[in-house]
PDB file of C-alpha atoms in Angstrom:
ATOM      1  CA  MET A 146      -0.024  -0.018  -0.038  1.00 53.00           C
ATOM      2  CA  LYS A 147       2.892   2.286   0.709  1.00 61.00           C
ATOM      3  CA  HIS A 148       4.268   1.911  -2.621  1.00 66.00           C
ATOM      4  CA  LEU A 149       0.989   2.798  -4.271  1.00 67.00           C
ATOM      5  CA  THR A 150       0.890   5.929  -2.186  1.00 79.00           C
ATOM      6  CA  THR A 151       4.390   6.947  -3.006  1.00 87.00           C
ATOM      7  CA  LYS A 152       3.728   6.502  -6.674  1.00 90.00           C
ATOM      8  CA  PHE A 153       0.377   8.449  -6.195  1.00 90.00           C
ATOM      9  CA  THR A 154       2.235  11.404  -4.437  1.00 93.00           C
ATOM     10  CA  ARG A 155       4.831  11.708  -7.118  1.00 93.00           C
ATOM     11  CA  CYS A 156       2.282  11.620  -9.706  1.00 95.00           C
ATOM     12  CA  CYS A 157       0.497  14.621  -8.176  1.00 94.00           C
ATOM     13  CA  ALA A 158       3.548  16.395  -7.384  1.00 95.00           C
ATOM     14  CA  TYR A 159       4.507  16.002 -11.259  1.00 95.00           C
ATOM     15  CA  ARG A 160       1.165  17.147 -12.293  1.00 96.00           C
ATOM     16  CA  LEU A 161       1.127  20.168  -9.929  1.00 96.00           C
ATOM     17  CA  GLU A 162       4.676  21.229 -11.146  1.00 96.00           C
ATOM     18  CA  ARG A 163       3.640  20.917 -14.805  1.00 97.00           C
ATOM     19  CA  ARG A 164       0.748  23.234 -14.170  1.00 97.00           C
ATOM     20  CA  PHE A 165       1.793  25.944 -11.822  1.00 97.00           C
ATOM     21  CA  GLY A 166       5.507  25.629 -11.943  1.00 96.00           C
ATOM     22  CA  TYR A 167       7.721  24.559  -8.814  1.00 96.00           C
ATOM     23  CA  ASP A 168       6.987  27.812  -6.861  1.00 96.00           C
ATOM     24  CA  GLY A 169       3.242  27.935  -7.681  1.00 97.00           C
ATOM     25  CA  ALA A 170       2.761  24.158  -6.734  1.00 97.00           C
ATOM     26  CA  VAL A 171       4.649  24.743  -3.306  1.00 96.00           C
ATOM     27  CA  GLU A 172       2.424  27.885  -2.651  1.00 97.00           C
ATOM     28  CA  ARG A 173      -0.757  26.039  -3.454  1.00 96.00           C
ATOM     29  CA  LEU A 174       0.070  22.905  -1.452  1.00 96.00           C
ATOM     30  CA  GLN A 175       1.123  24.997   1.550  1.00 96.00           C
ATOM     31  CA  GLU A 176      -1.956  26.949   1.534  1.00 96.00           C
ATOM     32  CA  ARG A 177      -4.159  23.802   1.344  1.00 95.00           C
ATOM     33  CA  ILE A 178      -2.251  22.288   4.146  1.00 94.00           C
ATOM     34  CA  ASP A 179      -2.722  25.475   6.267  1.00 95.00           C
ATOM     35  CA  ASN A 180      -6.422  25.222   5.563  1.00 94.00           C
ATOM     36  CA  GLY A 181      -7.133  21.577   5.397  1.00 91.00           C
ATOM     37  CA  SER A 182      -8.176  18.742   7.664  1.00 93.00           C
ATOM     38  CA  ILE A 183      -5.809  16.368   9.574  1.00 92.00           C
ATOM     39  CA  GLU A 184      -6.239  13.737   6.814  1.00 89.00           C
ATOM     40  CA  GLU A 185      -5.776  16.291   3.927  1.00 92.00           C
ATOM     41  CA  ARG A 186      -2.608  17.746   5.735  1.00 94.00           C
ATOM     42  CA  SER A 187      -0.968  14.258   5.794  1.00 92.00           C
ATOM     43  CA  LEU A 188      -1.450  13.495   2.070  1.00 92.00           C
ATOM     44  CA  LEU A 189      -0.706  17.017   1.139  1.00 94.00           C
ATOM     45  CA  ALA A 190       2.591  16.986   3.150  1.00 94.00           C
ATOM     46  CA  ASP A 191       3.631  13.749   1.288  1.00 94.00           C
ATOM     47  CA  ILE A 192       2.857  15.568  -2.123  1.00 95.00           C
ATOM     48  CA  LEU A 193       5.033  18.593  -1.224  1.00 95.00           C
ATOM     49  CA  GLN A 194       7.683  16.231   0.170  1.00 94.00           C
ATOM     50  CA  ALA A 195       7.619  14.327  -3.362  1.00 94.00           C
ATOM     51  CA  LEU A 196       7.743  17.813  -5.125  1.00 94.00           C
ATOM     52  CA  ARG A 197      10.758  18.938  -3.283  1.00 92.00           C
ATOM     53  CA  THR A 198      12.501  15.458  -3.860  1.00 89.00           C
ATOM     54  CA  SER A 199      11.925  15.681  -7.519  1.00 81.00           C
ATOM     55  CA  ARG A 200      13.327  18.979  -7.531  1.00 77.00           C
ATOM     56  CA  THR A 201      16.461  18.088  -5.692  1.00 71.00           C
ATOM     57  CA  GLY A 202      17.088  15.536  -8.431  1.00 60.00           C
ATOM     58  CA  THR A 203      16.765  12.520  -6.257  1.00 52.00           C
ATOM     59  CA  GLY A 204      13.252  11.777  -7.501  1.00 47.00           C
ATOM     60  CA  HIS A 205      11.876  10.704 -10.925  1.00 48.00           C
ATOM     61  CA  HIS A 206      10.763  12.769 -13.889  1.00 45.00           C
TER      62      HIS A 206
END
């Protein structure tokens, strides 16, 4: 299950970055994390982490 989640978060991060650019994606995620429920925050934090990981070159593009 964890593997599926990782793949999902990477996909979300990739799509957000394609749509809004890196800074825009981070900004939107941060905003949603601040206003989201506990469940949402956990998932959004994972997506934000995946976005940052892909940005530093250790992720997949």
